[in-house]
Amino acid sequence: MKRLQEKMKQDGRVLSEHVLKVDSFLNHQIDPLLMKEIGEEFANRFASEKITKIVTLESSGIAPSVMTGLVLGVPVVFARKRQSLTMTDDLLTANVYSFTKETANRIAVSNAFLSADDHVLIIDDFLANGQAALGLIDIVRQAGSSIAGVGIVIEKSFQNGAQLLEQEGIRVESLARIGSLKEGEIQFKEEGRQK
């Protein structure tokens, strides 16, 4: 997705060979027009899948998920990282390790919002080591829902997350694929997935 790549080059900041900061448009301040385009792109890529729900992780996955849900006309369910006082019964949970924050979280979704009738699209902002996506996949499977695939805004292709998901038989659609962050520069991989 060219516009996303341009935005990453213009406003993203490479902090190390493994960390890209995109808080000016994706995961702190949000660019609504870019999110609208991202939602349209995910909806287009998964148009034939008959999606009934979108599942994401708070908080950075919410904006692209809501825009995709708006285009597809389906609800968005987000897994919570912190359990609230009202969220106590019938929870679907998974443990997820965050590469960026170097912490483990127990994520949870109320069992009331997913069922065996649902065909779910999982969306997240980044794919690095795949732990967040695998946690969401685990929750969706606990509910008995089927999985259409995983939509990723930015994939770090030099890490093994995409391969882990594909080994699970999961379709991965990433809008921008980073091949390298070496020497403080974003190098993109070509469109399409090379085996």
mmCIF file with all atom_site columns, C-alpha atoms in Angstrom:
data_model
loop_
_atom_site.group_PDB
_atom_site.id
_atom_site.type_symbol
_atom_site.label_atom_id
_atom_site.label_alt_id
_atom_site.label_comp_id
_atom_site.label_asym_id
_atom_site.label_entity_id
_atom_site.label_seq_id
_atom_site.pdbx_PDB_ins_code
_atom_site.Cartn_x
_atom_site.Cartn_y
_atom_site.Cartn_z
_atom_site.occupancy
_atom_site.B_iso_or_equiv
_atom_site.pdbx_formal_charge
_atom_site.auth_seq_id
_atom_site.auth_comp_id
_atom_site.auth_asym_id
_atom_site.auth_atom_id
_atom_site.pdbx_PDB_model_num
ATOM 1   C CA . MET A 1 1   ? 0.000   0.000   0.000  1.00 0.00 ? 1   MET A CA 1
ATOM 2   C CA . LYS A 1 2   ? 1.918   2.979   -1.348 1.00 0.00 ? 2   LYS A CA 1
ATOM 3   C CA . ARG A 1 3   ? 0.328   5.711   0.786  1.00 0.00 ? 3   ARG A CA 1
ATOM 4   C CA . LEU A 1 4   ? 1.132   3.803   3.982  1.00 0.00 ? 4   LEU A CA 1
ATOM 5   C CA . GLN A 1 5   ? 4.733   3.285   2.859  1.00 0.00 ? 5   GLN A CA 1
ATOM 6   C CA . GLU A 1 6   ? 5.060   6.995   2.061  1.00 0.00 ? 6   GLU A CA 1
ATOM 7   C CA . LYS A 1 7   ? 3.672   7.914   5.489  1.00 0.00 ? 7   LYS A CA 1
ATOM 8   C CA . MET A 1 8   ? 6.104   5.512   7.170  1.00 0.00 ? 8   MET A CA 1
ATOM 9   C CA . LYS A 1 9   ? 9.048   7.033   5.287  1.00 0.00 ? 9   LYS A CA 1
ATOM 10  C CA . GLN A 1 10  ? 7.885   10.598  5.994  1.00 0.00 ? 10  GLN A CA 1
ATOM 11  C CA . ASP A 1 11  ? 6.762   10.327  9.628  1.00 0.00 ? 11  ASP A CA 1
ATOM 12  C CA . GLY A 1 12  ? 8.120   7.028   10.974 1.00 0.00 ? 12  GLY A CA 1
ATOM 13  C CA . ARG A 1 13  ? 11.257  7.046   13.115 1.00 0.00 ? 13  ARG A CA 1
ATOM 14  C CA . VAL A 1 14  ? 13.672  4.135   13.142 1.00 0.00 ? 14  VAL A CA 1
ATOM 15  C CA . LEU A 1 15  ? 14.791  3.704   16.753 1.00 0.00 ? 15  LEU A CA 1
ATOM 16  C CA . SER A 1 16  ? 16.893  0.571   16.200 1.00 0.00 ? 16  SER A CA 1
ATOM 17  C CA . GLU A 1 17  ? 17.298  -2.317  13.761 1.00 0.00 ? 17  GLU A CA 1
ATOM 18  C CA . HIS A 1 18  ? 14.164  -3.831  15.334 1.00 0.00 ? 18  HIS A CA 1
ATOM 19  C CA . VAL A 1 19  ? 11.982  -0.866  16.345 1.00 0.00 ? 19  VAL A CA 1
ATOM 20  C CA . LEU A 1 20  ? 10.032  1.567   14.163 1.00 0.00 ? 20  LEU A CA 1
ATOM 21  C CA . LYS A 1 21  ? 8.117   4.381   15.862 1.00 0.00 ? 21  LYS A CA 1
ATOM 22  C CA . VAL A 1 22  ? 4.875   5.333   14.083 1.00 0.00 ? 22  VAL A CA 1
ATOM 23  C CA . ASP A 1 23  ? 3.114   7.112   16.921 1.00 0.00 ? 23  ASP A CA 1
ATOM 24  C CA . SER A 1 24  ? 2.426   10.222  14.827 1.00 0.00 ? 24  SER A CA 1
ATOM 25  C CA . PHE A 1 25  ? -0.157  8.422   12.659 1.00 0.00 ? 25  PHE A CA 1
ATOM 26  C CA . LEU A 1 26  ? -0.935  4.893   13.929 1.00 0.00 ? 26  LEU A CA 1
ATOM 27  C CA . ASN A 1 27  ? -0.466  4.037   17.570 1.00 0.00 ? 27  ASN A CA 1
ATOM 28  C CA . HIS A 1 28  ? -0.703  7.282   19.553 1.00 0.00 ? 28  HIS A CA 1
ATOM 29  C CA . GLN A 1 29  ? -1.938  10.033  17.263 1.00 0.00 ? 29  GLN A CA 1
ATOM 30  C CA . ILE A 1 30  ? -4.153  8.600   14.503 1.00 0.00 ? 30  ILE A CA 1
ATOM 31  C CA . ASP A 1 31  ? -4.406  9.789   10.904 1.00 0.00 ? 31  ASP A CA 1
ATOM 32  C CA . PRO A 1 32  ? -8.131  9.169   10.192 1.00 0.00 ? 32  PRO A CA 1
ATOM 33  C CA . LEU A 1 33  ? -7.830  9.504   6.408  1.00 0.00 ? 33  LEU A CA 1
ATOM 34  C CA . LEU A 1 34  ? -5.016  6.964   6.300  1.00 0.00 ? 34  LEU A CA 1
ATOM 35  C CA . MET A 1 35  ? -7.007  4.662   8.621  1.00 0.00 ? 35  MET A CA 1
ATOM 36  C CA . LYS A 1 36  ? -9.975  4.936   6.250  1.00 0.00 ? 36  LYS A CA 1
ATOM 37  C CA . GLU A 1 37  ? -7.775  3.846   3.350  1.00 0.00 ? 37  GLU A CA 1
ATOM 38  C CA . ILE A 1 38  ? -6.331  1.013   5.443  1.00 0.00 ? 38  ILE A CA 1
ATOM 39  C CA . GLY A 1 39  ? -9.862  -0.155  6.315  1.00 0.00 ? 39  GLY A CA 1
ATOM 40  C CA . GLU A 1 40  ? -10.858 -0.086  2.660  1.00 0.00 ? 40  GLU A CA 1
ATOM 41  C CA . GLU A 1 41  ? -7.752  -2.063  1.679  1.00 0.00 ? 41  GLU A CA 1
ATOM 42  C CA . PHE A 1 42  ? -8.344  -4.783  4.288  1.00 0.00 ? 42  PHE A CA 1
ATOM 43  C CA . ALA A 1 43  ? -12.023 -4.966  3.284  1.00 0.00 ? 43  ALA A CA 1
ATOM 44  C CA . ASN A 1 44  ? -10.994 -5.333  -0.349 1.00 0.00 ? 44  ASN A CA 1
ATOM 45  C CA . ARG A 1 45  ? -8.430  -8.052  0.380  1.00 0.00 ? 45  ARG A CA 1
ATOM 46  C CA . PHE A 1 46  ? -10.908 -10.096 2.437  1.00 0.00 ? 46  PHE A CA 1
ATOM 47  C CA . ALA A 1 47  ? -14.060 -9.216  0.433  1.00 0.00 ? 47  ALA A CA 1
ATOM 48  C CA . SER A 1 48  ? -14.822 -12.827 -0.562 1.00 0.00 ? 48  SER A CA 1
ATOM 49  C CA . GLU A 1 49  ? -14.515 -14.212 2.977  1.00 0.00 ? 49  GLU A CA 1
ATOM 50  C CA . LYS A 1 50  ? -17.988 -13.409 4.394  1.00 0.00 ? 50  LYS A CA 1
ATOM 51  C CA . ILE A 1 51  ? -16.517 -11.932 7.589  1.00 0.00 ? 51  ILE A CA 1
ATOM 52  C CA . THR A 1 52  ? -18.961 -11.662 10.519 1.00 0.00 ? 52  THR A CA 1
ATOM 53  C CA . LYS A 1 53  ? -16.604 -10.153 13.154 1.00 0.00 ? 53  LYS A CA 1
ATOM 54  C CA . ILE A 1 54  ? -13.254 -8.440  13.405 1.00 0.00 ? 54  ILE A CA 1
ATOM 55  C CA . VAL A 1 55  ? -11.047 -9.172  16.419 1.00 0.00 ? 55  VAL A CA 1
ATOM 56  C CA . THR A 1 56  ? -8.114  -7.008  17.469 1.00 0.00 ? 56  THR A CA 1
ATOM 57  C CA . LEU A 1 57  ? -6.010  -6.127  20.494 1.00 0.00 ? 57  LEU A CA 1
ATOM 58  C CA . GLU A 1 58  ? -6.263  -2.877  22.421 1.00 0.00 ? 58  GLU A CA 1
ATOM 59  C CA . SER A 1 59  ? -5.266  -0.261  21.722 1.00 0.00 ? 59  SER A CA 1
ATOM 60  C CA . SER A 1 60  ? -3.296  0.189   18.498 1.00 0.00 ? 60  SER A CA 1
ATOM 61  C CA . GLY A 1 61  ? -5.330  -2.329  16.524 1.00 0.00 ? 61  GLY A CA 1
ATOM 62  C CA . ILE A 1 62  ? -8.631  -0.580  17.214 1.00 0.00 ? 62  ILE A CA 1
ATOM 63  C CA . ALA A 1 63  ? -8.429  2.254   14.644 1.00 0.00 ? 63  ALA A CA 1
ATOM 64  C CA . PRO A 1 64  ? -7.665  0.087   11.569 1.00 0.00 ? 64  PRO A CA 1
ATOM 65  C CA . SER A 1 65  ? -10.156 -2.525  12.784 1.00 0.00 ? 65  SER A CA 1
ATOM 66  C CA . VAL A 1 66  ? -13.013 -0.039  13.235 1.00 0.00 ? 66  VAL A CA 1
ATOM 67  C CA . MET A 1 67  ? -12.434 1.390   9.759  1.00 0.00 ? 67  MET A CA 1
ATOM 68  C CA . THR A 1 68  ? -12.420 -2.123  8.282  1.00 0.00 ? 68  THR A CA 1
ATOM 69  C CA . GLY A 1 69  ? -15.555 -3.010  10.243 1.00 0.00 ? 69  GLY A CA 1
ATOM 70  C CA . LEU A 1 70  ? -17.225 0.135   8.942  1.00 0.00 ? 70  LEU A CA 1
ATOM 71  C CA . VAL A 1 71  ? -16.524 -0.846  5.325  1.00 0.00 ? 71  VAL A CA 1
ATOM 72  C CA . LEU A 1 72  ? -17.527 -4.497  5.844  1.00 0.00 ? 72  LEU A CA 1
ATOM 73  C CA . GLY A 1 73  ? -20.515 -3.620  8.043  1.00 0.00 ? 73  GLY A CA 1
ATOM 74  C CA . VAL A 1 74  ? -19.481 -5.938  10.878 1.00 0.00 ? 74  VAL A CA 1
ATOM 75  C CA . PRO A 1 75  ? -18.814 -5.491  14.615 1.00 0.00 ? 75  PRO A CA 1
ATOM 76  C CA . VAL A 1 76  ? -15.300 -5.129  16.021 1.00 0.00 ? 76  VAL A CA 1
ATOM 77  C CA . VAL A 1 77  ? -14.301 -6.937  19.216 1.00 0.00 ? 77  VAL A CA 1
ATOM 78  C CA . PHE A 1 78  ? -11.091 -5.948  20.947 1.00 0.00 ? 78  PHE A CA 1
ATOM 79  C CA . ALA A 1 79  ? -9.194  -8.072  23.432 1.00 0.00 ? 79  ALA A CA 1
ATOM 80  C CA . ARG A 1 80  ? -8.446  -6.205  26.618 1.00 0.00 ? 80  ARG A CA 1
ATOM 81  C CA . LYS A 1 81  ? -4.994  -6.186  28.161 1.00 0.00 ? 81  LYS A CA 1
ATOM 82  C CA . ARG A 1 82  ? -6.334  -5.064  31.522 1.00 0.00 ? 82  ARG A CA 1
ATOM 83  C CA . GLN A 1 83  ? -9.349  -6.704  33.055 1.00 0.00 ? 83  GLN A CA 1
ATOM 84  C CA . SER A 1 84  ? -12.065 -4.300  34.175 1.00 0.00 ? 84  SER A CA 1
ATOM 85  C CA . LEU A 1 85  ? -14.431 -4.800  37.119 1.00 0.00 ? 85  LEU A CA 1
ATOM 86  C CA . THR A 1 86  ? -17.295 -5.484  34.710 1.00 0.00 ? 86  THR A CA 1
ATOM 87  C CA . MET A 1 87  ? -15.376 -8.154  32.815 1.00 0.00 ? 87  MET A CA 1
ATOM 88  C CA . THR A 1 88  ? -15.307 -11.137 35.148 1.00 0.00 ? 88  THR A CA 1
ATOM 89  C CA . ASP A 1 89  ? -17.345 -14.059 33.776 1.00 0.00 ? 89  ASP A CA 1
ATOM 90  C CA . ASP A 1 90  ? -17.084 -16.292 30.717 1.00 0.00 ? 90  ASP A CA 1
ATOM 91  C CA . LEU A 1 91  ? -13.796 -14.923 29.477 1.00 0.00 ? 91  LEU A CA 1
ATOM 92  C CA . LEU A 1 92  ? -11.698 -16.285 26.652 1.00 0.00 ? 92  LEU A CA 1
ATOM 93  C CA . THR A 1 93  ? -8.063  -15.606 27.570 1.00 0.00 ? 93  THR A CA 1
ATOM 94  C CA . ALA A 1 94  ? -4.538  -16.015 26.231 1.00 0.00 ? 94  ALA A CA 1
ATOM 95  C CA . ASN A 1 95  ? -1.084  -14.949 27.358 1.00 0.00 ? 95  ASN A CA 1
ATOM 96  C CA . VAL A 1 96  ? 0.795   -12.650 24.982 1.00 0.00 ? 96  VAL A CA 1
ATOM 97  C CA . TYR A 1 97  ? 4.372   -11.416 25.115 1.00 0.00 ? 97  TYR A CA 1
ATOM 98  C CA . SER A 1 98  ? 4.979   -7.913  23.716 1.00 0.00 ? 98  SER A CA 1
ATOM 99  C CA . PHE A 1 99  ? 8.303   -7.572  21.895 1.00 0.00 ? 99  PHE A CA 1
ATOM 100 C CA . THR A 1 100 ? 8.217   -3.764  21.999 1.00 0.00 ? 100 THR A CA 1
ATOM 101 C CA . LYS A 1 101 ? 7.212   -3.413  25.655 1.00 0.00 ? 101 LYS A CA 1
ATOM 102 C CA . GLU A 1 102 ? 9.114   -6.525  26.826 1.00 0.00 ? 102 GLU A CA 1
ATOM 103 C CA . THR A 1 103 ? 6.185   -7.574  29.021 1.00 0.00 ? 103 THR A CA 1
ATOM 104 C CA . ALA A 1 104 ? 3.669   -10.403 29.105 1.00 0.00 ? 104 ALA A CA 1
ATOM 105 C CA . ASN A 1 105 ? -0.053  -9.681  29.232 1.00 0.00 ? 105 ASN A CA 1
ATOM 106 C CA . ARG A 1 106 ? -3.102  -11.824 29.790 1.00 0.00 ? 106 ARG A CA 1
ATOM 107 C CA . ILE A 1 107 ? -5.574  -10.716 27.141 1.00 0.00 ? 107 ILE A CA 1
ATOM 108 C CA . ALA A 1 108 ? -9.299  -11.373 27.400 1.00 0.00 ? 108 ALA A CA 1
ATOM 109 C CA . VAL A 1 109 ? -12.481 -11.262 25.335 1.00 0.00 ? 109 VAL A CA 1
ATOM 110 C CA . SER A 1 110 ? -15.966 -11.862 26.680 1.00 0.00 ? 110 SER A CA 1
ATOM 111 C CA . ASN A 1 111 ? -17.358 -15.168 25.436 1.00 0.00 ? 111 ASN A CA 1
ATOM 112 C CA . ALA A 1 112 ? -20.623 -13.293 24.689 1.00 0.00 ? 112 ALA A CA 1
ATOM 113 C CA . PHE A 1 113 ? -19.110 -11.620 21.616 1.00 0.00 ? 113 PHE A CA 1
ATOM 114 C CA . LEU A 1 114 ? -17.761 -14.638 19.690 1.00 0.00 ? 114 LEU A CA 1
ATOM 115 C CA . SER A 1 115 ? -19.502 -17.846 18.691 1.00 0.00 ? 115 SER A CA 1
ATOM 116 C CA . ALA A 1 116 ? -19.078 -20.893 16.474 1.00 0.00 ? 116 ALA A CA 1
ATOM 117 C CA . ASP A 1 117 ? -21.170 -19.057 13.855 1.00 0.00 ? 117 ASP A CA 1
ATOM 118 C CA . ASP A 1 118 ? -18.568 -16.306 13.455 1.00 0.00 ? 118 ASP A CA 1
ATOM 119 C CA . HIS A 1 119 ? -16.028 -16.078 10.637 1.00 0.00 ? 119 HIS A CA 1
ATOM 120 C CA . VAL A 1 120 ? -13.370 -13.774 12.046 1.00 0.00 ? 120 VAL A CA 1
ATOM 121 C CA . LEU A 1 121 ? -10.804 -11.431 10.560 1.00 0.00 ? 121 LEU A CA 1
ATOM 122 C CA . ILE A 1 122 ? -8.001  -10.623 12.997 1.00 0.00 ? 122 ILE A CA 1
ATOM 123 C CA . ILE A 1 123 ? -6.337  -7.217  12.545 1.00 0.00 ? 123 ILE A CA 1
ATOM 124 C CA . ASP A 1 124 ? -3.322  -5.717  14.316 1.00 0.00 ? 124 ASP A CA 1
ATOM 125 C CA . ASP A 1 125 ? -0.979  -2.778  13.839 1.00 0.00 ? 125 ASP A CA 1
ATOM 126 C CA . PHE A 1 126 ? 2.352   -4.667  13.806 1.00 0.00 ? 126 PHE A CA 1
ATOM 127 C CA . LEU A 1 127 ? 3.511   -8.216  13.159 1.00 0.00 ? 127 LEU A CA 1
ATOM 128 C CA . ALA A 1 128 ? 6.998   -8.980  14.471 1.00 0.00 ? 128 ALA A CA 1
ATOM 129 C CA . ASN A 1 129 ? 7.333   -12.232 16.394 1.00 0.00 ? 129 ASN A CA 1
ATOM 130 C CA . GLY A 1 130 ? 3.657   -13.126 15.982 1.00 0.00 ? 130 GLY A CA 1
ATOM 131 C CA . GLN A 1 131 ? 2.805   -13.465 19.663 1.00 0.00 ? 131 GLN A CA 1
ATOM 132 C CA . ALA A 1 132 ? -0.119  -11.006 19.679 1.00 0.00 ? 132 ALA A CA 1
ATOM 133 C CA . ALA A 1 133 ? -1.656  -12.593 16.576 1.00 0.00 ? 133 ALA A CA 1
ATOM 134 C CA . LEU A 1 134 ? -1.180  -16.114 17.985 1.00 0.00 ? 134 LEU A CA 1
ATOM 135 C CA . GLY A 1 135 ? -2.890  -15.022 21.226 1.00 0.00 ? 135 GLY A CA 1
ATOM 136 C CA . LEU A 1 136 ? -5.852  -13.628 19.265 1.00 0.00 ? 136 LEU A CA 1
ATOM 137 C CA . ILE A 1 137 ? -5.996  -16.801 17.135 1.00 0.00 ? 137 ILE A CA 1
ATOM 138 C CA . ASP A 1 138 ? -6.083  -18.855 20.345 1.00 0.00 ? 138 ASP A CA 1
ATOM 139 C CA . ILE A 1 139 ? -9.013  -16.798 21.685 1.00 0.00 ? 139 ILE A CA 1
ATOM 140 C CA . VAL A 1 140 ? -10.955 -17.060 18.411 1.00 0.00 ? 140 VAL A CA 1
ATOM 141 C CA . ARG A 1 141 ? -10.411 -20.842 18.341 1.00 0.00 ? 141 ARG A CA 1
ATOM 142 C CA . GLN A 1 142 ? -11.535 -21.145 21.988 1.00 0.00 ? 142 GLN A CA 1
ATOM 143 C CA . ALA A 1 143 ? -14.848 -19.603 20.890 1.00 0.00 ? 143 ALA A CA 1
ATOM 144 C CA . GLY A 1 144 ? -15.163 -22.167 18.096 1.00 0.00 ? 144 GLY A CA 1
ATOM 145 C CA . SER A 1 145 ? -15.117 -19.392 15.484 1.00 0.00 ? 145 SER A CA 1
ATOM 146 C CA . SER A 1 146 ? -13.448 -19.874 12.111 1.00 0.00 ? 146 SER A CA 1
ATOM 147 C CA . ILE A 1 147 ? -10.595 -17.615 11.012 1.00 0.00 ? 147 ILE A CA 1
ATOM 148 C CA . ALA A 1 148 ? -10.585 -15.867 7.631  1.00 0.00 ? 148 ALA A CA 1
ATOM 149 C CA . GLY A 1 149 ? -7.067  -14.572 8.117  1.00 0.00 ? 149 GLY A CA 1
ATOM 150 C CA . VAL A 1 150 ? -4.905  -11.967 9.772  1.00 0.00 ? 150 VAL A CA 1
ATOM 151 C CA . GLY A 1 151 ? -4.616  -8.399  8.476  1.00 0.00 ? 151 GLY A CA 1
ATOM 152 C CA . ILE A 1 152 ? -1.474  -6.547  9.517  1.00 0.00 ? 152 ILE A CA 1
ATOM 153 C CA . VAL A 1 153 ? -0.820  -2.854  8.962  1.00 0.00 ? 153 VAL A CA 1
ATOM 154 C CA . ILE A 1 154 ? 3.004   -3.134  9.234  1.00 0.00 ? 154 ILE A CA 1
ATOM 155 C CA . GLU A 1 155 ? 4.904   -6.424  9.088  1.00 0.00 ? 155 GLU A CA 1
ATOM 156 C CA . LYS A 1 156 ? 8.539   -6.712  10.113 1.00 0.00 ? 156 LYS A CA 1
ATOM 157 C CA . SER A 1 157 ? 9.379   -9.399  7.568  1.00 0.00 ? 157 SER A CA 1
ATOM 158 C CA . PHE A 1 158 ? 12.878  -9.835  9.007  1.00 0.00 ? 158 PHE A CA 1
ATOM 159 C CA . GLN A 1 159 ? 11.290  -11.381 12.111 1.00 0.00 ? 159 GLN A CA 1
ATOM 160 C CA . ASN A 1 160 ? 9.500   -14.746 12.136 1.00 0.00 ? 160 ASN A CA 1
ATOM 161 C CA . GLY A 1 161 ? 5.883   -13.769 12.927 1.00 0.00 ? 161 GLY A CA 1
ATOM 162 C CA . ALA A 1 162 ? 4.471   -14.245 9.416  1.00 0.00 ? 162 ALA A CA 1
ATOM 163 C CA . GLN A 1 163 ? 6.133   -17.650 9.082  1.00 0.00 ? 163 GLN A CA 1
ATOM 164 C CA . LEU A 1 164 ? 4.686   -18.796 12.431 1.00 0.00 ? 164 LEU A CA 1
ATOM 165 C CA . LEU A 1 165 ? 1.170   -17.808 11.339 1.00 0.00 ? 165 LEU A CA 1
ATOM 166 C CA . GLU A 1 166 ? 1.534   -19.431 7.933  1.00 0.00 ? 166 GLU A CA 1
ATOM 167 C CA . GLN A 1 167 ? 2.758   -22.650 9.605  1.00 0.00 ? 167 GLN A CA 1
ATOM 168 C CA . GLU A 1 168 ? -0.565  -22.597 11.474 1.00 0.00 ? 168 GLU A CA 1
ATOM 169 C CA . GLY A 1 169 ? -2.339  -22.456 8.097  1.00 0.00 ? 169 GLY A CA 1
ATOM 170 C CA . ILE A 1 170 ? -3.376  -18.819 8.593  1.00 0.00 ? 170 ILE A CA 1
ATOM 171 C CA . ARG A 1 171 ? -3.635  -16.408 5.669  1.00 0.00 ? 171 ARG A CA 1
ATOM 172 C CA . VAL A 1 172 ? -1.598  -13.248 6.350  1.00 0.00 ? 172 VAL A CA 1
ATOM 173 C CA . GLU A 1 173 ? -2.239  -9.975  4.498  1.00 0.00 ? 173 GLU A CA 1
ATOM 174 C CA . SER A 1 174 ? 0.216   -7.203  5.384  1.00 0.00 ? 174 SER A CA 1
ATOM 175 C CA . LEU A 1 175 ? -0.207  -3.714  3.947  1.00 0.00 ? 175 LEU A CA 1
ATOM 176 C CA . ALA A 1 176 ? 3.466   -2.743  4.360  1.00 0.00 ? 176 ALA A CA 1
ATOM 177 C CA . ARG A 1 177 ? 6.281   -5.280  4.692  1.00 0.00 ? 177 ARG A CA 1
ATOM 178 C CA . ILE A 1 178 ? 9.603   -4.085  6.106  1.00 0.00 ? 178 ILE A CA 1
ATOM 179 C CA . GLY A 1 179 ? 12.644  -6.024  4.942  1.00 0.00 ? 179 GLY A CA 1
ATOM 180 C CA . SER A 1 180 ? 15.137  -4.090  7.070  1.00 0.00 ? 180 SER A CA 1
ATOM 181 C CA . LEU A 1 181 ? 15.546  -1.182  9.476  1.00 0.00 ? 181 LEU A CA 1
ATOM 182 C CA . LYS A 1 182 ? 19.340  -1.224  9.288  1.00 0.00 ? 182 LYS A CA 1
ATOM 183 C CA . GLU A 1 183 ? 21.329  2.016   9.270  1.00 0.00 ? 183 GLU A CA 1
ATOM 184 C CA . GLY A 1 184 ? 18.231  3.947   10.348 1.00 0.00 ? 184 GLY A CA 1
ATOM 185 C CA . GLU A 1 185 ? 16.417  3.414   7.052  1.00 0.00 ? 185 GLU A CA 1
ATOM 186 C CA . ILE A 1 186 ? 13.176  1.621   6.222  1.00 0.00 ? 186 ILE A CA 1
ATOM 187 C CA . GLN A 1 187 ? 13.657  -0.888  3.416  1.00 0.00 ? 187 GLN A CA 1
ATOM 188 C CA . PHE A 1 188 ? 10.417  -2.392  2.107  1.00 0.00 ? 188 PHE A CA 1
ATOM 189 C CA . LYS A 1 189 ? 9.929   -5.901  0.735  1.00 0.00 ? 189 LYS A CA 1
ATOM 190 C CA . GLU A 1 190 ? 8.174   -6.310  -2.573 1.00 0.00 ? 190 GLU A CA 1
ATOM 191 C CA . GLU A 1 191 ? 4.415   -6.914  -2.654 1.00 0.00 ? 191 GLU A CA 1
ATOM 192 C CA . GLY A 1 192 ? 3.353   -10.540 -2.469 1.00 0.00 ? 192 GLY A CA 1
ATOM 193 C CA . ARG A 1 193 ? 4.687   -13.195 -0.171 1.00 0.00 ? 193 ARG A CA 1
ATOM 194 C CA . GLN A 1 194 ? 7.785   -15.143 -1.149 1.00 0.00 ? 194 GLN A CA 1
ATOM 195 C CA . LYS A 1 195 ? 7.957   -18.625 0.284  1.00 0.00 ? 195 LYS A CA 1
#
